[in-house]
Amino acid sequence: MAARIIDGKAVAAAVRARVAEEVVAYEEERGRTPVLATVLVGDDPASQIYIRNKRKACDEAGMRSVHHGLPAETSENELLELVGELGLDCDVDGILVQLPVPEHIDPDRVVRAIDPAKDVDGLTPVNAGLLAQGMPGLVSCTPAGVMELLRHEGVELEGAEAVVVGRSKLVGVPVARLLLAANATVTVCHSRTRDLPGTCRRADVLVAAAGVPHLLGAEAVKPGAIVIDVGVNRTEEGLRGDVDTEAAAEVAAAITPVPGGVGPMTVAMLLANTLAAARSRV
Ligand code: NAP
């Protein structure tokens, strides 16, 4: 294996330690602790684990979290009411509604109800629009984590060819916007892209966020490329990324593993966003 393995756990730990230090400074200055409100509708086991991990990370960074666990039968209106109340609550700095919500609830309506100043997942149309216009706002956690990994690796993005596989609102599009803002030349691939491996092979920086296990192998990687694998796919053989790590590592200069690459960064950036939301309040 020739490629350097990018240690997302270590980079995430560094971000979390930095946030913890900055929380101490924030408390000294403002006399209060940043507060994250988490909301989970239903009892999906994976969502419960995600929420537990996020709340634990909050504690470890010296921040407070307040959890609202609602039964699966909660109506859309009841959820919208809670999200509205949290927006008005002066004690709350960040609001995180764990997705997916049950099928009878429209996730877009819920996201639109979140106060953009407290939108620590960076998913509201206001924050997505600010990002699209290159203006400061809260950036969604996984894309922000991808950029933090690239920064940590010292990757020169200016003028680089970047290819993003996936065009979701959650990952692909915001990653592409951030790369563009960093002056990379960006191509976005999706399920209708004609020559996926050929397009990917142009990339100095390849970001895979398709949700298809081992979609990209060595034939999709330019020699010396930096490969960031966002994919988290549960298969019979265990967790798999969108990239065949072993094959791609023979060609790439550096690559993120799955697990242990982008995943840990998502929680770290949530903490950074919660602190940023707290700081930006007057
Ligand atoms: P998504 O909403 O399902 O979007 C997937 C995107 O990939 C779509 O744009 C789709 O194209 C494209 N795509 C699907 N199959 C493709 C193919 N065969 N060739 C080329 N493009 C293809 O997924 P997502 O929410 O963005 O998540 C993507 C992956 O990242 C998933 O594995 C998810 O679990 C993972 N993820 C990880 C983290 C983390 O913290 N590590 C966070 C979020 C997501 P179309 O638009 O044409 O359908």
mmCIF file of C-alpha atoms and ligand atoms in Angstrom:
data_model
loop_
_atom_site.group_PDB
_atom_site.id
_atom_site.type_symbol
_atom_site.label_atom_id
_atom_site.label_comp_id
_atom_site.label_asym_id
_atom_site.label_seq_id
_atom_site.Cartn_x
_atom_site.Cartn_y
_atom_site.Cartn_z
ATOM 1 C CA MET A 1 0.000 0.000 0.000
ATOM 2 C CA ALA A 2 1.645 3.202 -1.137
ATOM 3 C CA ALA A 3 -0.772 5.886 0.026
ATOM 4 C CA ARG A 4 -0.587 7.730 3.330
ATOM 5 C CA ILE A 5 -3.643 6.922 5.456
ATOM 6 C CA ILE A 6 -5.293 10.114 6.681
ATOM 7 C CA ASP A 7 -6.112 9.663 10.357
ATOM 8 C CA GLY A 8 -9.528 11.277 10.776
ATOM 9 C CA LYS A 9 -9.698 10.265 14.436
ATOM 10 C CA ALA A 10 -6.513 12.180 15.224
ATOM 11 C CA VAL A 11 -7.558 15.284 13.260
ATOM 12 C CA ALA A 12 -11.000 15.182 14.911
ATOM 13 C CA ALA A 13 -9.382 14.865 18.356
ATOM 14 C CA ALA A 14 -7.292 17.955 17.608
ATOM 15 C CA VAL A 15 -10.402 19.924 16.551
ATOM 16 C CA ARG A 16 -12.261 18.790 19.670
ATOM 17 C CA ALA A 17 -9.367 19.765 21.934
ATOM 18 C CA ARG A 18 -9.225 23.208 20.268
ATOM 19 C CA VAL A 19 -12.991 23.662 20.720
ATOM 20 C CA ALA A 20 -12.718 22.636 24.399
ATOM 21 C CA GLU A 21 -10.041 25.307 24.970
ATOM 22 C CA GLU A 22 -12.137 27.911 23.190
ATOM 23 C CA VAL A 23 -15.201 26.949 25.271
ATOM 24 C CA VAL A 24 -13.227 27.821 28.420
ATOM 25 C CA ALA A 25 -12.378 31.236 26.948
ATOM 26 C CA TYR A 26 -16.020 31.724 25.886
ATOM 27 C CA GLU A 27 -17.252 30.942 29.404
ATOM 28 C CA GLU A 28 -14.793 33.374 30.960
ATOM 29 C CA GLU A 29 -15.905 36.083 28.580
ATOM 30 C CA ARG A 30 -19.674 35.476 28.569
ATOM 31 C CA GLY A 31 -20.293 33.791 31.931
ATOM 32 C CA ARG A 32 -22.252 30.949 30.357
ATOM 33 C CA THR A 33 -21.738 27.623 28.578
ATOM 34 C CA PRO A 34 -22.766 26.965 24.944
ATOM 35 C CA VAL A 35 -25.875 24.781 24.757
ATOM 36 C CA LEU A 36 -26.826 22.335 22.000
ATOM 37 C CA ALA A 37 -30.452 21.156 21.819
ATOM 38 C CA THR A 38 -30.839 17.752 20.190
ATOM 39 C CA VAL A 39 -34.172 16.437 18.928
ATOM 40 C CA LEU A 40 -34.936 12.829 17.995
ATOM 41 C CA VAL A 41 -38.328 11.610 16.835
ATOM 42 C CA GLY A 42 -38.848 7.864 17.253
ATOM 43 C CA ASP A 43 -36.445 5.194 18.449
ATOM 44 C CA ASP A 44 -34.318 4.305 15.428
ATOM 45 C CA PRO A 45 -31.300 2.542 17.008
ATOM 46 C CA ALA A 46 -28.721 4.092 14.649
ATOM 47 C CA SER A 47 -30.105 7.597 15.307
ATOM 48 C CA GLN A 48 -30.009 6.949 19.043
ATOM 49 C CA ILE A 49 -26.325 6.034 18.807
ATOM 50 C CA TYR A 50 -25.572 9.159 16.724
ATOM 51 C CA ILE A 51 -27.350 11.384 19.264
ATOM 52 C CA ARG A 52 -25.619 9.701 22.203
ATOM 53 C CA ASN A 53 -22.203 10.214 20.567
ATOM 54 C CA LYS A 54 -22.917 13.852 19.770
ATOM 55 C CA ARG A 55 -24.092 14.582 23.314
ATOM 56 C CA LYS A 56 -21.066 12.793 24.811
ATOM 57 C CA ALA A 57 -18.771 14.841 22.565
ATOM 58 C CA CYS A 58 -20.532 18.004 23.762
ATOM 59 C CA ASP A 59 -19.896 17.048 27.388
ATOM 60 C CA GLU A 60 -16.249 16.291 26.666
ATOM 61 C CA ALA A 61 -15.820 19.712 25.066
ATOM 62 C CA GLY A 62 -17.307 21.373 28.170
ATOM 63 C CA MET A 63 -20.583 22.283 26.446
ATOM 64 C CA ARG A 64 -24.070 21.423 27.592
ATOM 65 C CA SER A 65 -26.636 19.458 25.603
ATOM 66 C CA VAL A 66 -30.358 19.245 26.223
ATOM 67 C CA HIS A 67 -32.136 16.346 24.598
ATOM 68 C CA HIS A 68 -35.744 16.188 23.410
ATOM 69 C CA GLY A 69 -36.775 12.586 22.661
ATOM 70 C CA LEU A 70 -40.212 12.497 21.041
ATOM 71 C CA PRO A 71 -42.379 9.443 20.324
ATOM 72 C CA ALA A 72 -42.544 8.175 16.723
ATOM 73 C CA GLU A 73 -46.211 9.258 16.486
ATOM 74 C CA THR A 74 -45.341 12.942 17.101
ATOM 75 C CA SER A 75 -47.137 15.039 14.487
ATOM 76 C CA GLU A 76 -45.316 17.359 12.118
ATOM 77 C CA ASN A 77 -46.992 20.350 13.804
ATOM 78 C CA GLU A 78 -45.833 19.267 17.259
ATOM 79 C CA LEU A 79 -42.273 18.938 15.986
ATOM 80 C CA LEU A 80 -42.444 22.313 14.223
ATOM 81 C CA GLU A 81 -43.715 23.864 17.444
ATOM 82 C CA LEU A 82 -40.777 22.462 19.447
ATOM 83 C CA VAL A 83 -38.242 23.607 16.831
ATOM 84 C CA GLY A 84 -39.838 27.071 16.895
ATOM 85 C CA GLU A 85 -39.662 27.213 20.714
ATOM 86 C CA LEU A 86 -35.983 26.198 20.682
ATOM 87 C CA GLY A 87 -35.351 29.001 18.198
ATOM 88 C CA LEU A 88 -36.781 31.514 20.665
ATOM 89 C CA ASP A 89 -35.102 29.996 23.736
ATOM 90 C CA CYS A 90 -32.254 32.322 24.800
ATOM 91 C CA ASP A 91 -30.484 29.439 26.569
ATOM 92 C CA VAL A 92 -30.132 27.422 23.354
ATOM 93 C CA ASP A 93 -27.277 28.159 20.921
ATOM 94 C CA GLY A 94 -27.570 25.245 18.516
ATOM 95 C CA ILE A 95 -30.446 23.061 17.319
ATOM 96 C CA LEU A 96 -29.915 19.621 15.844
ATOM 97 C CA VAL A 97 -32.872 17.602 14.598
ATOM 98 C CA GLN A 98 -31.591 14.096 13.924
ATOM 99 C CA LEU A 99 -32.589 12.905 10.447
ATOM 100 C CA PRO A 100 -34.286 10.879 9.116
ATOM 101 C CA VAL A 101 -37.611 11.808 10.712
ATOM 102 C CA PRO A 102 -40.562 9.358 10.456
ATOM 103 C CA GLU A 103 -42.261 9.232 7.061
ATOM 104 C CA HIS A 104 -45.327 11.278 8.033
ATOM 105 C CA ILE A 105 -43.072 14.294 8.691
ATOM 106 C CA ASP A 106 -41.631 16.400 5.856
ATOM 107 C CA PRO A 107 -37.914 16.846 6.697
ATOM 108 C CA ASP A 108 -37.638 19.956 4.500
ATOM 109 C CA ARG A 109 -40.380 21.718 6.486
ATOM 110 C CA VAL A 110 -38.625 20.833 9.739
ATOM 111 C CA VAL A 111 -35.258 22.087 8.505
ATOM 112 C CA ARG A 112 -36.840 25.321 7.261
ATOM 113 C CA ALA A 113 -38.278 25.888 10.762
ATOM 114 C CA ILE A 114 -34.820 25.918 12.387
ATOM 115 C CA ASP A 115 -33.522 29.381 13.284
ATOM 116 C CA PRO A 116 -30.616 29.786 10.775
ATOM 117 C CA ALA A 117 -28.463 31.349 13.527
ATOM 118 C CA LYS A 118 -28.804 28.082 15.505
ATOM 119 C CA ASP A 119 -28.617 25.737 12.496
ATOM 120 C CA VAL A 120 -25.488 23.838 13.568
ATOM 121 C CA ASP A 121 -26.085 21.222 10.853
ATOM 122 C CA GLY A 122 -25.921 24.004 8.241
ATOM 123 C CA LEU A 123 -28.925 22.615 6.373
ATOM 124 C CA THR A 124 -31.387 25.518 6.314
ATOM 125 C CA PRO A 125 -31.932 27.275 2.969
ATOM 126 C CA VAL A 126 -30.436 30.431 4.531
ATOM 127 C CA ASN A 127 -27.113 28.758 5.370
ATOM 128 C CA ALA A 128 -27.073 26.790 2.094
ATOM 129 C CA GLY A 129 -27.698 30.093 0.269
ATOM 130 C CA LEU A 130 -24.939 31.902 2.162
ATOM 131 C CA LEU A 131 -22.555 29.091 1.205
ATOM 132 C CA ALA A 132 -23.709 29.274 -2.427
ATOM 133 C CA GLN A 133 -22.948 32.999 -2.440
ATOM 134 C CA GLY A 134 -19.566 32.535 -0.756
ATOM 135 C CA MET A 135 -20.739 34.371 2.366
ATOM 136 C CA PRO A 136 -20.059 33.355 5.984
ATOM 137 C CA GLY A 137 -22.653 31.122 7.642
ATOM 138 C CA LEU A 138 -22.931 27.784 9.399
ATOM 139 C CA VAL A 139 -21.539 25.083 7.073
ATOM 140 C CA SER A 140 -22.862 21.541 7.344
ATOM 141 C CA CYS A 141 -20.644 19.359 9.463
ATOM 142 C CA THR A 142 -19.498 16.585 7.101
ATOM 143 C CA PRO A 143 -18.474 18.975 4.265
ATOM 144 C CA ALA A 144 -16.727 21.214 6.824
ATOM 145 C CA GLY A 145 -14.964 18.075 8.107
ATOM 146 C CA VAL A 146 -13.785 17.177 4.592
ATOM 147 C CA MET A 147 -12.252 20.640 4.227
ATOM 148 C CA GLU A 148 -10.607 20.426 7.654
ATOM 149 C CA LEU A 149 -8.973 17.114 6.657
ATOM 150 C CA LEU A 150 -7.660 18.661 3.427
ATOM 151 C CA ARG A 151 -6.346 21.674 5.379
ATOM 152 C CA HIS A 152 -4.696 19.406 7.907
ATOM 153 C CA GLU A 153 -3.028 17.409 5.115
ATOM 154 C CA GLY A 154 -1.706 20.677 3.661
ATOM 155 C CA VAL A 155 -3.385 19.998 0.295
ATOM 156 C CA GLU A 156 -2.956 22.899 -2.135
ATOM 157 C CA LEU A 157 -6.473 23.483 -3.460
ATOM 158 C CA GLU A 158 -5.880 26.627 -5.466
ATOM 159 C CA GLY A 159 -6.014 25.647 -9.138
ATOM 160 C CA ALA A 160 -6.332 21.935 -8.284
ATOM 161 C CA GLU A 161 -8.726 19.679 -10.213
ATOM 162 C CA ALA A 162 -11.323 18.493 -7.705
ATOM 163 C CA VAL A 163 -13.973 15.895 -8.495
ATOM 164 C CA VAL A 164 -16.899 15.310 -6.135
ATOM 165 C CA VAL A 165 -18.980 12.170 -6.645
ATOM 166 C CA GLY A 166 -22.502 12.883 -5.352
ATOM 167 C CA ARG A 167 -24.701 15.975 -5.474
ATOM 168 C CA SER A 168 -26.766 15.721 -2.293
ATOM 169 C CA LYS A 169 -27.760 18.800 -0.304
ATOM 170 C CA LEU A 170 -26.126 17.218 2.734
ATOM 171 C CA VAL A 171 -22.690 16.376 1.328
ATOM 172 C CA GLY A 172 -21.925 16.595 -2.404
ATOM 173 C CA VAL A 173 -23.147 20.104 -3.198
ATOM 174 C CA PRO A 174 -21.740 21.828 -0.087
ATOM 175 C CA VAL A 175 -18.366 20.064 -0.536
ATOM 176 C CA ALA A 176 -18.294 21.277 -4.149
ATOM 177 C CA ARG A 177 -19.112 24.862 -3.060
ATOM 178 C CA LEU A 178 -16.375 24.809 -0.409
ATOM 179 C CA LEU A 179 -13.807 23.485 -2.883
ATOM 180 C CA LEU A 180 -14.823 26.175 -5.354
ATOM 181 C CA ALA A 181 -14.488 28.821 -2.649
ATOM 182 C CA ALA A 182 -10.957 27.474 -2.089
ATOM 183 C CA ASN A 183 -10.278 28.136 -5.807
ATOM 184 C CA ALA A 184 -10.223 24.526 -6.975
ATOM 185 C CA THR A 185 -11.625 23.674 -10.410
ATOM 186 C CA VAL A 186 -14.608 21.545 -9.453
ATOM 187 C CA THR A 187 -16.516 18.815 -11.299
ATOM 188 C CA VAL A 188 -19.580 17.240 -9.684
ATOM 189 C CA CYS A 189 -20.507 13.681 -10.727
ATOM 190 C CA HIS A 190 -23.802 11.897 -10.077
ATOM 191 C CA SER A 191 -25.725 8.799 -11.095
ATOM 192 C CA ARG A 192 -26.127 10.021 -14.681
ATOM 193 C CA THR A 193 -22.439 10.880 -15.222
ATOM 194 C CA ARG A 194 -21.293 9.082 -18.394
ATOM 195 C CA ASP A 195 -17.713 8.148 -17.699
ATOM 196 C CA LEU A 196 -17.377 8.102 -13.906
ATOM 197 C CA PRO A 197 -13.898 6.492 -13.622
ATOM 198 C CA GLY A 198 -12.548 8.657 -16.456
ATOM 199 C CA THR A 199 -13.884 11.850 -14.877
ATOM 200 C CA CYS A 200 -12.599 10.865 -11.432
ATOM 201 C CA ARG A 201 -9.165 10.122 -12.895
ATOM 202 C CA ARG A 202 -8.799 13.848 -13.660
ATOM 203 C CA ALA A 203 -8.910 14.651 -9.951
ATOM 204 C CA ASP A 204 -6.015 15.890 -7.867
ATOM 205 C CA VAL A 205 -8.573 15.794 -5.058
ATOM 206 C CA LEU A 206 -11.302 13.143 -5.259
ATOM 207 C CA VAL A 207 -14.227 13.277 -2.815
ATOM 208 C CA ALA A 208 -16.578 10.284 -2.918
ATOM 209 C CA ALA A 209 -20.064 10.766 -1.426
ATOM 210 C CA ALA A 210 -22.346 8.442 -3.383
ATOM 211 C CA GLY A 211 -23.406 5.862 -0.803
ATOM 212 C CA VAL A 212 -22.409 2.929 -3.032
ATOM 213 C CA PRO A 213 -19.905 0.472 -1.495
ATOM 214 C CA HIS A 214 -16.613 0.337 -3.384
ATOM 215 C CA LEU A 215 -18.012 2.334 -6.314
ATOM 216 C CA LEU A 216 -14.537 3.654 -7.093
ATOM 217 C CA GLY A 217 -11.456 1.497 -7.527
ATOM 218 C CA ALA A 218 -7.880 2.083 -8.667
ATOM 219 C CA GLU A 219 -9.082 2.852 -12.227
ATOM 220 C CA ALA A 220 -10.849 5.985 -10.894
ATOM 221 C CA VAL A 221 -7.798 7.413 -9.130
ATOM 222 C CA LYS A 222 -5.125 9.610 -10.680
ATOM 223 C CA PRO A 223 -1.607 8.677 -9.502
ATOM 224 C CA GLY A 224 -0.742 10.934 -6.569
ATOM 225 C CA ALA A 225 -4.335 12.032 -5.892
ATOM 226 C CA ILE A 226 -5.765 12.831 -2.459
ATOM 227 C CA VAL A 227 -8.855 10.680 -1.897
ATOM 228 C CA ILE A 228 -11.510 11.573 0.669
ATOM 229 C CA ASP A 229 -14.089 8.832 1.129
ATOM 230 C CA VAL A 230 -17.286 10.128 2.753
ATOM 231 C CA GLY A 231 -19.255 6.938 2.088
ATOM 232 C CA VAL A 232 -20.456 4.872 5.026
ATOM 233 C CA ASN A 233 -22.162 1.741 3.759
ATOM 234 C CA ARG A 234 -23.231 -1.192 5.901
ATOM 235 C CA THR A 235 -22.541 -4.428 3.992
ATOM 236 C CA GLU A 236 -22.425 -8.086 4.969
ATOM 237 C CA GLU A 237 -18.647 -7.738 5.182
ATOM 238 C CA GLY A 238 -18.937 -4.750 7.539
ATOM 239 C CA LEU A 239 -18.663 -0.981 7.021
ATOM 240 C CA ARG A 240 -17.443 -0.037 3.551
ATOM 241 C CA GLY A 241 -16.667 3.293 1.971
ATOM 242 C CA ASP A 242 -17.471 4.378 -1.574
ATOM 243 C CA VAL A 243 -13.841 3.745 -2.469
ATOM 244 C CA ASP A 244 -12.057 0.399 -2.560
ATOM 245 C CA THR A 245 -9.417 1.660 -0.136
ATOM 246 C CA GLU A 246 -6.911 -1.123 -0.690
ATOM 247 C CA ALA A 247 -6.959 -0.831 -4.495
ATOM 248 C CA ALA A 248 -7.046 2.984 -4.543
ATOM 249 C CA ALA A 249 -4.199 3.193 -2.021
ATOM 250 C CA GLU A 250 -1.880 1.605 -4.604
ATOM 251 C CA VAL A 251 -2.331 4.714 -6.758
ATOM 252 C CA ALA A 252 -3.273 7.618 -4.455
ATOM 253 C CA ALA A 253 -0.869 9.763 -2.428
ATOM 254 C CA ALA A 254 -3.218 9.867 0.566
ATOM 255 C CA ILE A 255 -6.589 8.375 1.387
ATOM 256 C CA THR A 256 -9.108 8.379 4.240
ATOM 257 C CA PRO A 257 -10.065 4.994 5.711
ATOM 258 C CA VAL A 258 -13.645 3.890 6.473
ATOM 259 C CA PRO A 259 -14.235 3.882 9.375
ATOM 260 C CA GLY A 260 -11.854 6.388 10.970
ATOM 261 C CA GLY A 261 -11.669 8.997 8.200
ATOM 262 C CA VAL A 262 -14.448 11.516 7.587
ATOM 263 C CA GLY A 263 -16.852 10.028 10.177
ATOM 264 C CA PRO A 264 -15.135 11.357 13.311
ATOM 265 C CA MET A 265 -14.818 14.790 11.688
ATOM 266 C CA THR A 266 -18.594 15.210 11.475
ATOM 267 C CA VAL A 267 -19.031 15.230 15.261
ATOM 268 C CA ALA A 268 -15.970 17.455 15.739
ATOM 269 C CA MET A 269 -17.355 20.047 13.303
ATOM 270 C CA LEU A 270 -20.743 19.938 15.069
ATOM 271 C CA LEU A 271 -18.965 21.084 18.240
ATOM 272 C CA ALA A 272 -17.129 23.796 16.307
ATOM 273 C CA ASN A 273 -20.446 24.971 14.815
ATOM 274 C CA THR A 274 -22.177 25.020 18.207
ATOM 275 C CA LEU A 275 -19.413 27.199 19.616
ATOM 276 C CA ALA A 276 -19.514 29.448 16.521
ATOM 277 C CA ALA A 277 -23.309 29.814 16.890
ATOM 278 C CA ALA A 278 -22.904 30.711 20.581
ATOM 279 C CA ARG A 279 -20.191 33.255 19.808
ATOM 280 C CA SER A 280 -22.159 34.960 17.067
ATOM 281 C CA ARG A 281 -25.020 35.728 19.448
ATOM 282 C CA VAL A 282 -25.080 39.232 20.879
HETATM 283 P P1 NAP B 1 -27.523 10.656 -1.080
HETATM 284 O O1 NAP B 1 -28.389 11.770 -0.642
HETATM 285 O O2 NAP B 1 -28.113 9.313 -1.330
HETATM 286 O O3 NAP B 1 -26.763 11.144 -2.406
HETATM 287 C C1 NAP B 1 -25.954 10.265 -3.131
HETATM 288 C C2 NAP B 1 -25.431 10.971 -4.348
HETATM 289 O O4 NAP B 1 -24.563 10.067 -5.022
HETATM 290 C C3 NAP B 1 -26.510 11.400 -5.342
HETATM 291 O O5 NAP B 1 -26.215 12.674 -5.849
HETATM 292 C C4 NAP B 1 -26.437 10.338 -6.430
HETATM 293 O O6 NAP B 1 -26.710 10.812 -7.738
HETATM 294 C C5 NAP B 1 -24.966 9.947 -6.384
HETATM 295 N N1 NAP B 1 -24.799 8.561 -6.825
HETATM 296 C C6 NAP B 1 -25.483 7.468 -6.415
HETATM 297 N N2 NAP B 1 -25.077 6.365 -7.092
HETATM 298 C C7 NAP B 1 -24.125 6.788 -7.949
HETATM 299 C C8 NAP B 1 -23.348 6.131 -8.948
HETATM 300 N N3 NAP B 1 -23.461 4.809 -9.168
HETATM 301 N N4 NAP B 1 -22.485 6.864 -9.662
HETATM 302 C C9 NAP B 1 -22.351 8.194 -9.440
HETATM 303 N N5 NAP B 1 -23.072 8.879 -8.515
HETATM 304 C C10 NAP B 1 -23.947 8.179 -7.783
HETATM 305 O O7 NAP B 1 -26.341 10.390 -0.037
HETATM 306 P P2 NAP B 1 -25.584 11.423 0.969
HETATM 307 O O8 NAP B 1 -26.479 11.763 2.095
HETATM 308 O O9 NAP B 1 -24.957 12.514 0.181
HETATM 309 O O10 NAP B 1 -24.458 10.448 1.524
HETATM 310 C C11 NAP B 1 -23.485 9.871 0.681
HETATM 311 C C12 NAP B 1 -22.658 8.882 1.477
HETATM 312 O O11 NAP B 1 -21.984 9.567 2.517
HETATM 313 C C13 NAP B 1 -23.477 7.775 2.167
HETATM 314 O O12 NAP B 1 -22.719 6.587 2.182
HETATM 315 C C14 NAP B 1 -23.634 8.300 3.589
HETATM 316 O O13 NAP B 1 -23.820 7.261 4.534
HETATM 317 C C15 NAP B 1 -22.305 8.974 3.768
HETATM 318 N N6 NAP B 1 -22.308 10.027 4.794
HETATM 319 C C16 NAP B 1 -21.321 9.967 5.714
HETATM 320 C C17 NAP B 1 -21.245 10.937 6.693
HETATM 321 C C18 NAP B 1 -20.135 10.869 7.672
HETATM 322 O O14 NAP B 1 -20.212 11.484 8.711
HETATM 323 N N7 NAP B 1 -19.054 10.157 7.341
HETATM 324 C C19 NAP B 1 -22.181 11.965 6.742
HETATM 325 C C20 NAP B 1 -23.164 12.020 5.755
HETATM 326 C C21 NAP B 1 -23.213 11.045 4.775
HETATM 327 P P3 NAP B 1 -28.161 11.385 -8.182
HETATM 328 O O15 NAP B 1 -28.265 12.749 -7.587
HETATM 329 O O16 NAP B 1 -28.099 11.385 -9.649
HETATM 330 O O17 NAP B 1 -29.167 10.418 -7.611
#
